[in-house]
């Protein structure tokens, strides 16, 4: 209802129920749960939750939140021995009070890493720092974080190990160190390895990178529960991601998730529906997270990649997901 109309009706509306501004009529979280999945989520953080209708939309339409930036190493532990919890605490409290699950993001990542960690070149020191960070962060939110992205973006495009302080000092040993520390810190959290450009089934980063390595790490007893494919797509890539979900599930991992979906759009409007279909079709796919609510708040706003427009109205993307999930 238009604001001007509300104003005219106001004198007569005393007994009427509160009229909410227009928003998506149906919750894609409720709909995907009705299909047997665990959640439909989005990323957010304190500033966005306190802006416009973000909080209302997330409350009504999503079942899971990922902190967009507040749990990254540079945010939580910018200097050795200094932890700044304010924004992450806000997100966790907001979600917990509203029965939203939380995807913790992320413990070990070369990017948005604290500078002091990047400079470590001693093996034992780095192991201690990784173990201490994981324990400190996971302890604080113990029992409240449903999934943790323990490691983020560790592969090159050809499937080899990306250079970083972690791989330079520890080679791939840091994988076992990180996942074992995470399991010990909070045995109730599902532990994920997450990466991007896992969107085409035959791509080397998918096959020689994620799938072959996860299979090997699982055979060594490293406690990896799930693979996350971020899903930062271009127009036309939805069907490929759907097939890739199956390939990732074939690594032997217990579950997979689409963790950061956004699709820079061209003329193809089928992409979101294709990705959701791909998750429905793979029993190990537990849920989908989109990387933001409104196009203009997206980290890559070109091509209007999200589900809501600047006025917080659901777009055709949202409605195509509702349609698919309502069948
Ligand atoms: C992005 C955030 O959305 C931006 O706000 C920030 O400036 C940079 O990071 N892969 C990830 C996410 O795992 O953490 C990134 O998030 C997007 C790419």
mmCIF file of C-alpha atoms and ligand atoms in Angstrom:
data_model
loop_
_atom_site.group_PDB
_atom_site.id
_atom_site.type_symbol
_atom_site.label_atom_id
_atom_site.label_comp_id
_atom_site.label_asym_id
_atom_site.label_seq_id
_atom_site.Cartn_x
_atom_site.Cartn_y
_atom_site.Cartn_z
ATOM 1 C CA UNK A 1 0.000 0.000 0.000
ATOM 2 C CA UNK A 2 1.295 3.472 -0.889
ATOM 3 C CA UNK A 3 2.213 5.746 2.013
ATOM 4 C CA UNK A 4 -0.187 8.459 0.775
ATOM 5 C CA UNK A 5 -3.084 6.010 0.815
ATOM 6 C CA UNK A 6 -2.167 4.880 4.304
ATOM 7 C CA UNK A 7 -2.243 8.492 5.379
ATOM 8 C CA UNK A 8 -5.780 8.959 4.027
ATOM 9 C CA UNK A 9 -7.002 5.812 5.719
ATOM 10 C CA UNK A 10 -5.245 6.504 8.986
ATOM 11 C CA UNK A 11 -8.199 8.128 10.795
ATOM 12 C CA UNK A 12 -10.369 5.053 10.114
ATOM 13 C CA UNK A 13 -7.741 2.426 10.750
ATOM 14 C CA UNK A 14 -7.550 2.505 14.515
ATOM 15 C CA UNK A 15 -8.744 -1.075 14.971
ATOM 16 C CA UNK A 16 -7.077 -2.497 11.854
ATOM 17 C CA UNK A 17 -3.939 -4.612 12.130
ATOM 18 C CA UNK A 18 -0.637 -2.840 11.448
ATOM 19 C CA UNK A 19 0.003 -2.577 7.724
ATOM 20 C CA UNK A 20 3.539 -3.675 6.918
ATOM 21 C CA UNK A 21 5.335 -2.135 3.950
ATOM 22 C CA UNK A 22 5.285 -4.436 0.972
ATOM 23 C CA UNK A 23 7.701 -7.334 1.145
ATOM 24 C CA UNK A 24 8.024 -10.813 -0.243
ATOM 25 C CA UNK A 25 4.793 -12.616 0.544
ATOM 26 C CA UNK A 26 6.374 -16.007 0.873
ATOM 27 C CA UNK A 27 9.464 -17.055 2.747
ATOM 28 C CA UNK A 28 11.923 -18.929 0.530
ATOM 29 C CA UNK A 29 13.343 -20.336 3.769
ATOM 30 C CA UNK A 30 9.991 -21.872 4.732
ATOM 31 C CA UNK A 31 9.535 -23.168 1.186
ATOM 32 C CA UNK A 32 12.956 -24.818 0.920
ATOM 33 C CA UNK A 33 12.477 -26.392 4.360
ATOM 34 C CA UNK A 34 9.186 -27.837 3.112
ATOM 35 C CA UNK A 35 11.292 -29.525 0.407
ATOM 36 C CA UNK A 36 13.478 -31.179 3.044
ATOM 37 C CA UNK A 37 16.405 -28.745 3.012
ATOM 38 C CA UNK A 38 17.803 -27.007 6.091
ATOM 39 C CA UNK A 39 17.791 -23.297 5.264
ATOM 40 C CA UNK A 40 17.782 -20.475 2.743
ATOM 41 C CA UNK A 41 20.179 -17.841 4.071
ATOM 42 C CA UNK A 42 21.876 -14.530 3.340
ATOM 43 C CA UNK A 43 24.931 -12.645 4.526
ATOM 44 C CA UNK A 44 24.592 -9.516 6.603
ATOM 45 C CA UNK A 45 26.242 -7.651 9.489
ATOM 46 C CA UNK A 46 25.411 -5.070 12.147
ATOM 47 C CA UNK A 47 25.401 -1.983 9.897
ATOM 48 C CA UNK A 48 23.031 -3.584 7.402
ATOM 49 C CA UNK A 49 20.821 -5.058 10.106
ATOM 50 C CA UNK A 50 20.394 -1.519 11.404
ATOM 51 C CA UNK A 51 19.634 -0.070 7.951
ATOM 52 C CA UNK A 52 16.282 0.170 6.180
ATOM 53 C CA UNK A 53 14.256 -3.008 5.930
ATOM 54 C CA UNK A 54 17.140 -5.493 5.918
ATOM 55 C CA UNK A 55 16.374 -6.913 9.346
ATOM 56 C CA UNK A 56 12.644 -7.218 8.600
ATOM 57 C CA UNK A 57 13.305 -9.018 5.319
ATOM 58 C CA UNK A 58 15.837 -11.405 6.790
ATOM 59 C CA UNK A 59 13.516 -12.118 9.673
ATOM 60 C CA UNK A 60 10.613 -12.855 7.334
ATOM 61 C CA UNK A 61 12.264 -14.593 4.395
ATOM 62 C CA UNK A 62 15.565 -16.183 5.442
ATOM 63 C CA UNK A 63 16.486 -18.848 7.987
ATOM 64 C CA UNK A 64 20.253 -18.493 8.219
ATOM 65 C CA UNK A 65 22.754 -15.647 8.313
ATOM 66 C CA UNK A 66 26.459 -15.460 7.489
ATOM 67 C CA UNK A 67 28.482 -12.540 8.839
ATOM 68 C CA UNK A 68 29.631 -10.772 5.671
ATOM 69 C CA UNK A 69 32.818 -9.405 7.260
ATOM 70 C CA UNK A 70 32.642 -9.349 11.060
ATOM 71 C CA UNK A 71 34.170 -12.790 11.720
ATOM 72 C CA UNK A 72 37.131 -12.471 9.374
ATOM 73 C CA UNK A 73 40.562 -12.575 10.997
ATOM 74 C CA UNK A 74 41.341 -8.884 10.399
ATOM 75 C CA UNK A 75 37.993 -7.943 12.003
ATOM 76 C CA UNK A 76 38.208 -10.173 15.073
ATOM 77 C CA UNK A 77 41.918 -10.196 15.863
ATOM 78 C CA UNK A 78 43.623 -7.253 14.135
ATOM 79 C CA UNK A 79 46.620 -7.287 16.482
ATOM 80 C CA UNK A 80 48.270 -10.121 18.340
ATOM 81 C CA UNK A 81 46.395 -10.638 21.590
ATOM 82 C CA UNK A 82 43.631 -8.141 20.731
ATOM 83 C CA UNK A 83 40.118 -9.427 19.995
ATOM 84 C CA UNK A 84 37.305 -7.066 18.954
ATOM 85 C CA UNK A 85 33.995 -8.878 19.261
ATOM 86 C CA UNK A 86 31.369 -6.131 18.994
ATOM 87 C CA UNK A 87 30.057 -6.626 15.460
ATOM 88 C CA UNK A 88 30.255 -10.400 15.506
ATOM 89 C CA UNK A 89 28.492 -10.502 18.886
ATOM 90 C CA UNK A 90 25.731 -8.295 17.485
ATOM 91 C CA UNK A 91 25.178 -10.661 14.556
ATOM 92 C CA UNK A 92 25.191 -13.750 16.759
ATOM 93 C CA UNK A 93 22.771 -12.231 19.279
ATOM 94 C CA UNK A 94 20.458 -10.970 16.545
ATOM 95 C CA UNK A 95 20.303 -14.375 14.899
ATOM 96 C CA UNK A 96 20.058 -16.416 18.082
ATOM 97 C CA UNK A 97 17.162 -14.335 19.416
ATOM 98 C CA UNK A 98 15.274 -14.957 16.172
ATOM 99 C CA UNK A 99 16.017 -18.645 15.775
ATOM 100 C CA UNK A 100 18.184 -18.158 12.710
ATOM 101 C CA UNK A 101 21.076 -20.529 12.222
ATOM 102 C CA UNK A 102 24.514 -19.032 11.596
ATOM 103 C CA UNK A 103 27.241 -19.927 9.100
ATOM 104 C CA UNK A 104 30.495 -18.804 10.717
ATOM 105 C CA UNK A 105 32.794 -17.231 8.102
ATOM 106 C CA UNK A 106 35.767 -17.695 8.164
ATOM 107 C CA UNK A 107 38.677 -18.976 10.279
ATOM 108 C CA UNK A 108 41.641 -19.533 7.943
ATOM 109 C CA UNK A 109 41.808 -17.379 4.804
ATOM 110 C CA UNK A 110 44.647 -15.593 3.008
ATOM 111 C CA UNK A 111 42.454 -12.520 2.410
ATOM 112 C CA UNK A 112 41.157 -10.058 5.011
ATOM 113 C CA UNK A 113 43.809 -11.649 7.205
ATOM 114 C CA UNK A 114 45.472 -9.711 10.031
ATOM 115 C CA UNK A 115 48.840 -8.327 8.922
ATOM 116 C CA UNK A 116 50.648 -9.706 11.940
ATOM 117 C CA UNK A 117 49.705 -13.264 10.941
ATOM 118 C CA UNK A 118 50.861 -12.751 7.362
ATOM 119 C CA UNK A 119 54.370 -12.028 8.609
ATOM 120 C CA UNK A 120 54.884 -15.243 10.566
ATOM 121 C CA UNK A 121 57.489 -17.547 9.055
ATOM 122 C CA UNK A 122 58.145 -19.973 11.881
ATOM 123 C CA UNK A 123 56.359 -23.296 11.600
ATOM 124 C CA UNK A 124 55.585 -23.931 15.278
ATOM 125 C CA UNK A 125 54.604 -20.351 15.860
ATOM 126 C CA UNK A 126 52.138 -20.423 12.962
ATOM 127 C CA UNK A 127 50.616 -23.729 14.103
ATOM 128 C CA UNK A 128 50.124 -22.240 17.575
ATOM 129 C CA UNK A 129 48.570 -19.076 16.168
ATOM 130 C CA UNK A 130 46.107 -20.997 13.966
ATOM 131 C CA UNK A 131 45.113 -23.318 16.812
ATOM 132 C CA UNK A 132 44.723 -20.463 19.259
ATOM 133 C CA UNK A 133 42.619 -18.363 16.869
ATOM 134 C CA UNK A 134 40.281 -21.243 16.082
ATOM 135 C CA UNK A 135 39.874 -22.139 19.735
ATOM 136 C CA UNK A 136 39.331 -18.544 20.842
ATOM 137 C CA UNK A 137 36.704 -17.730 18.209
ATOM 138 C CA UNK A 138 34.867 -21.046 18.299
ATOM 139 C CA UNK A 139 34.815 -21.104 22.114
ATOM 140 C CA UNK A 140 33.138 -17.725 22.255
ATOM 141 C CA UNK A 141 30.258 -18.848 20.048
ATOM 142 C CA UNK A 142 30.245 -22.497 21.053
ATOM 143 C CA UNK A 143 26.913 -24.173 20.343
ATOM 144 C CA UNK A 144 25.626 -21.140 18.439
ATOM 145 C CA UNK A 145 27.291 -21.563 15.048
ATOM 146 C CA UNK A 146 25.742 -24.191 12.814
ATOM 147 C CA UNK A 147 28.401 -24.301 10.097
ATOM 148 C CA UNK A 148 31.934 -22.981 10.225
ATOM 149 C CA UNK A 149 33.860 -22.160 7.038
ATOM 150 C CA UNK A 150 37.103 -23.409 8.593
ATOM 151 C CA UNK A 151 39.182 -22.805 5.472
ATOM 152 C CA UNK A 152 38.336 -20.424 2.655
ATOM 153 C CA UNK A 153 39.772 -20.166 -0.882
ATOM 154 C CA UNK A 154 42.883 -22.336 -0.548
ATOM 155 C CA UNK A 155 43.102 -23.501 -4.179
ATOM 156 C CA UNK A 156 44.474 -21.986 -7.361
ATOM 157 C CA UNK A 157 42.430 -22.222 -10.543
ATOM 158 C CA UNK A 158 44.456 -25.263 -11.685
ATOM 159 C CA UNK A 159 43.703 -27.074 -8.426
ATOM 160 C CA UNK A 160 47.107 -26.546 -6.831
ATOM 161 C CA UNK A 161 47.668 -24.918 -3.450
ATOM 162 C CA UNK A 162 47.304 -21.156 -3.475
ATOM 163 C CA UNK A 163 50.349 -19.362 -2.084
ATOM 164 C CA UNK A 164 49.616 -17.864 1.335
ATOM 165 C CA UNK A 165 51.352 -17.665 4.683
ATOM 166 C CA UNK A 166 49.575 -20.903 5.580
ATOM 167 C CA UNK A 167 50.658 -22.949 2.541
ATOM 168 C CA UNK A 168 54.080 -21.299 2.322
ATOM 169 C CA UNK A 169 54.998 -22.251 5.890
ATOM 170 C CA UNK A 170 52.977 -25.469 6.381
ATOM 171 C CA UNK A 171 52.166 -26.757 2.875
ATOM 172 C CA UNK A 172 48.794 -28.513 3.068
ATOM 173 C CA UNK A 173 49.405 -29.621 6.648
ATOM 174 C CA UNK A 174 47.470 -26.550 7.754
ATOM 175 C CA UNK A 175 44.268 -28.280 6.624
ATOM 176 C CA UNK A 176 44.522 -31.044 9.224
ATOM 177 C CA UNK A 177 45.715 -28.597 11.858
ATOM 178 C CA UNK A 178 42.766 -26.276 11.293
ATOM 179 C CA UNK A 179 40.001 -28.893 11.014
ATOM 180 C CA UNK A 180 41.221 -30.864 14.034
ATOM 181 C CA UNK A 181 41.401 -27.705 16.125
ATOM 182 C CA UNK A 182 37.892 -26.769 14.980
ATOM 183 C CA UNK A 183 36.428 -30.183 15.807
ATOM 184 C CA UNK A 184 37.979 -30.062 19.270
ATOM 185 C CA UNK A 185 36.721 -26.526 19.930
ATOM 186 C CA UNK A 186 33.051 -27.112 19.070
ATOM 187 C CA UNK A 187 32.066 -30.686 18.207
ATOM 188 C CA UNK A 188 28.509 -29.550 17.421
ATOM 189 C CA UNK A 189 29.542 -27.331 14.486
ATOM 190 C CA UNK A 190 29.600 -28.680 10.935
ATOM 191 C CA UNK A 191 33.021 -27.963 9.481
ATOM 192 C CA UNK A 192 33.290 -26.678 5.917
ATOM 193 C CA UNK A 193 35.939 -26.052 3.308
ATOM 194 C CA UNK A 194 34.773 -23.233 1.038
ATOM 195 C CA UNK A 195 35.952 -21.886 -2.322
ATOM 196 C CA UNK A 196 34.933 -19.938 -5.434
ATOM 197 C CA UNK A 197 34.879 -20.776 -9.143
ATOM 198 C CA UNK A 198 33.528 -24.200 -8.286
ATOM 199 C CA UNK A 199 30.836 -23.622 -10.889
ATOM 200 C CA UNK A 200 31.659 -25.985 -13.755
ATOM 201 C CA UNK A 201 31.775 -29.745 -13.230
ATOM 202 C CA UNK A 202 34.940 -30.460 -15.260
ATOM 203 C CA UNK A 203 36.959 -27.480 -14.053
ATOM 204 C CA UNK A 204 40.399 -28.339 -12.624
ATOM 205 C CA UNK A 205 39.770 -26.422 -9.411
ATOM 206 C CA UNK A 206 36.725 -28.664 -8.839
ATOM 207 C CA UNK A 207 38.232 -32.012 -9.829
ATOM 208 C CA UNK A 208 42.004 -31.891 -9.171
ATOM 209 C CA UNK A 209 41.557 -29.221 -6.545
ATOM 210 C CA UNK A 210 38.583 -29.676 -4.240
ATOM 211 C CA UNK A 211 37.343 -33.201 -4.966
ATOM 212 C CA UNK A 212 40.649 -35.104 -5.141
ATOM 213 C CA UNK A 213 42.093 -33.362 -2.107
ATOM 214 C CA UNK A 214 38.998 -33.652 0.073
ATOM 215 C CA UNK A 215 38.824 -37.355 -0.746
ATOM 216 C CA UNK A 216 42.456 -37.738 0.361
ATOM 217 C CA UNK A 217 42.010 -35.656 3.509
ATOM 218 C CA UNK A 218 38.915 -37.630 4.484
ATOM 219 C CA UNK A 219 40.878 -40.882 4.044
ATOM 220 C CA UNK A 220 43.422 -39.447 6.502
ATOM 221 C CA UNK A 221 40.681 -38.861 9.050
ATOM 222 C CA UNK A 222 40.636 -35.080 8.771
ATOM 223 C CA UNK A 223 37.189 -34.025 10.040
ATOM 224 C CA UNK A 224 35.747 -32.170 7.048
ATOM 225 C CA UNK A 225 31.932 -32.311 7.081
ATOM 226 C CA UNK A 226 31.049 -30.211 4.077
ATOM 227 C CA UNK A 227 32.158 -28.430 0.935
ATOM 228 C CA UNK A 228 30.897 -24.935 0.243
ATOM 229 C CA UNK A 229 30.741 -23.605 -3.286
ATOM 230 C CA UNK A 230 30.472 -19.835 -3.129
ATOM 231 C CA UNK A 231 28.564 -19.351 -6.383
ATOM 232 C CA UNK A 232 29.552 -15.867 -7.522
ATOM 233 C CA UNK A 233 28.145 -16.380 -10.995
ATOM 234 C CA UNK A 234 27.822 -14.649 -14.321
ATOM 235 C CA UNK A 235 24.622 -14.877 -16.344
ATOM 236 C CA UNK A 236 24.126 -18.356 -17.753
ATOM 237 C CA UNK A 237 26.186 -20.258 -15.182
ATOM 238 C CA UNK A 238 23.348 -21.549 -12.999
ATOM 239 C CA UNK A 239 22.974 -24.890 -14.718
ATOM 240 C CA UNK A 240 26.716 -25.550 -14.470
ATOM 241 C CA UNK A 241 26.704 -24.872 -10.753
ATOM 242 C CA UNK A 242 23.781 -27.275 -10.364
ATOM 243 C CA UNK A 243 25.857 -30.061 -11.943
ATOM 244 C CA UNK A 244 28.918 -29.106 -9.913
ATOM 245 C CA UNK A 245 26.993 -29.565 -6.655
ATOM 246 C CA UNK A 246 26.762 -33.260 -7.546
ATOM 247 C CA UNK A 247 30.440 -33.541 -8.392
ATOM 248 C CA UNK A 248 31.407 -31.961 -5.074
ATOM 249 C CA UNK A 249 29.060 -34.324 -3.215
ATOM 250 C CA UNK A 250 30.865 -37.200 -4.962
ATOM 251 C CA UNK A 251 34.042 -36.436 -2.999
ATOM 252 C CA UNK A 252 32.634 -38.470 -0.114
ATOM 253 C CA UNK A 253 31.956 -35.475 2.069
ATOM 254 C CA UNK A 254 28.728 -35.680 4.135
ATOM 255 C CA UNK A 255 27.146 -32.512 2.796
ATOM 256 C CA UNK A 256 27.506 -29.583 0.425
ATOM 257 C CA UNK A 257 26.111 -26.054 0.413
ATOM 258 C CA UNK A 258 25.953 -23.047 -1.871
ATOM 259 C CA UNK A 259 27.456 -20.446 0.422
ATOM 260 C CA UNK A 260 27.663 -17.029 -1.308
ATOM 261 C CA UNK A 261 25.320 -17.036 -4.274
ATOM 262 C CA UNK A 262 24.956 -13.952 -6.441
ATOM 263 C CA UNK A 263 24.365 -13.898 -10.195
ATOM 264 C CA UNK A 264 25.320 -10.961 -12.397
ATOM 265 C CA UNK A 265 22.433 -10.965 -14.774
ATOM 266 C CA UNK A 266 22.147 -10.644 -18.514
ATOM 267 C CA UNK A 267 18.991 -11.687 -20.292
ATOM 268 C CA UNK A 268 18.871 -15.120 -18.681
ATOM 269 C CA UNK A 269 16.386 -15.208 -15.813
ATOM 270 C CA UNK A 270 16.599 -18.956 -15.244
ATOM 271 C CA UNK A 271 19.855 -19.005 -13.305
ATOM 272 C CA UNK A 272 18.538 -18.727 -9.761
ATOM 273 C CA UNK A 273 15.927 -21.386 -10.401
ATOM 274 C CA UNK A 274 18.592 -23.646 -11.926
ATOM 275 C CA UNK A 275 20.805 -23.388 -8.851
ATOM 276 C CA UNK A 276 17.930 -24.066 -6.463
ATOM 277 C CA UNK A 277 16.857 -27.040 -8.615
ATOM 278 C CA UNK A 278 20.442 -28.336 -8.419
ATOM 279 C CA UNK A 279 20.359 -28.226 -4.628
ATOM 280 C CA UNK A 280 16.952 -29.934 -4.472
ATOM 281 C CA UNK A 281 18.216 -32.684 -6.783
ATOM 282 C CA UNK A 282 21.304 -33.499 -4.675
ATOM 283 C CA UNK A 283 20.413 -35.154 -1.352
ATOM 284 C CA UNK A 284 23.679 -33.960 0.227
ATOM 285 C CA UNK A 285 22.935 -30.306 -0.542
ATOM 286 C CA UNK A 286 21.685 -28.835 2.743
ATOM 287 C CA UNK A 287 21.023 -25.206 1.848
ATOM 288 C CA UNK A 288 21.713 -22.050 -0.103
ATOM 289 C CA UNK A 289 23.004 -18.685 1.069
ATOM 290 C CA UNK A 290 22.788 -15.585 -1.112
ATOM 291 C CA UNK A 291 25.501 -12.967 -0.653
ATOM 292 C CA UNK A 292 23.313 -10.054 0.380
ATOM 293 C CA UNK A 293 19.715 -8.827 0.339
ATOM 294 C CA UNK A 294 19.577 -5.752 -1.931
ATOM 295 C CA UNK A 295 21.415 -5.266 -5.228
ATOM 296 C CA UNK A 296 22.877 -1.952 -4.152
ATOM 297 C CA UNK A 297 24.428 -3.471 -1.023
ATOM 298 C CA UNK A 298 26.121 -6.258 -2.983
ATOM 299 C CA UNK A 299 29.923 -6.455 -3.009
ATOM 300 C CA UNK A 300 29.605 -6.726 -6.843
ATOM 301 C CA UNK A 301 26.494 -4.677 -7.645
ATOM 302 C CA UNK A 302 26.996 -4.719 -11.442
ATOM 303 C CA UNK A 303 24.241 -6.706 -13.139
ATOM 304 C CA UNK A 304 21.886 -6.465 -10.146
ATOM 305 C CA UNK A 305 22.877 -9.882 -8.787
ATOM 306 C CA UNK A 306 20.579 -10.353 -5.773
ATOM 307 C CA UNK A 307 16.944 -11.081 -4.915
ATOM 308 C CA UNK A 308 15.700 -7.651 -3.732
ATOM 309 C CA UNK A 309 15.813 -4.236 -5.419
ATOM 310 C CA UNK A 310 16.776 -0.875 -3.924
ATOM 311 C CA UNK A 311 13.312 -0.441 -2.399
ATOM 312 C CA UNK A 312 13.524 -3.833 -0.700
ATOM 313 C CA UNK A 313 10.983 -5.255 -3.112
ATOM 314 C CA UNK A 314 11.430 -8.877 -4.170
ATOM 315 C CA UNK A 315 12.597 -9.141 -7.773
ATOM 316 C CA UNK A 316 11.754 -11.658 -10.489
ATOM 317 C CA UNK A 317 14.728 -13.677 -9.174
ATOM 318 C CA UNK A 318 12.968 -14.093 -5.843
ATOM 319 C CA UNK A 319 9.667 -14.956 -7.438
ATOM 320 C CA UNK A 320 11.257 -17.563 -9.702
ATOM 321 C CA UNK A 321 12.614 -19.310 -6.601
ATOM 322 C CA UNK A 322 9.196 -19.127 -4.931
ATOM 323 C CA UNK A 323 7.620 -20.640 -8.029
ATOM 324 C CA UNK A 324 10.101 -23.456 -8.262
ATOM 325 C CA UNK A 325 9.808 -24.280 -4.564
ATOM 326 C CA UNK A 326 6.013 -24.131 -4.652
ATOM 327 C CA UNK A 327 5.647 -26.856 -7.266
HETATM 328 C C1 LIG B 1 33.367 -9.841 0.584
HETATM 329 C C2 LIG B 1 32.385 -8.893 1.256
HETATM 330 O O1 LIG B 1 31.111 -9.100 0.690
HETATM 331 C C3 LIG B 1 32.833 -7.464 1.089
HETATM 332 O O2 LIG B 1 32.026 -6.594 1.869
HETATM 333 C C4 LIG B 1 34.298 -7.296 1.499
HETATM 334 O O3 LIG B 1 34.725 -5.990 1.206
HETATM 335 C C5 LIG B 1 35.176 -8.300 0.781
HETATM 336 O O4 LIG B 1 34.683 -9.611 1.031
HETATM 337 N N1 LIG B 1 34.505 -14.537 -1.015
HETATM 338 C C6 LIG B 1 34.268 -14.615 0.344
HETATM 339 C C7 LIG B 1 33.595 -13.479 1.029
HETATM 340 O O5 LIG B 1 34.517 -15.653 0.950
HETATM 341 O O6 LIG B 1 34.049 -13.334 2.347
HETATM 342 C C8 LIG B 1 33.776 -12.191 0.270
HETATM 343 O O7 LIG B 1 33.010 -11.169 0.911
HETATM 344 C C9 LIG B 1 33.386 -12.358 -1.173
HETATM 345 C C10 LIG B 1 34.252 -13.395 -1.846
#
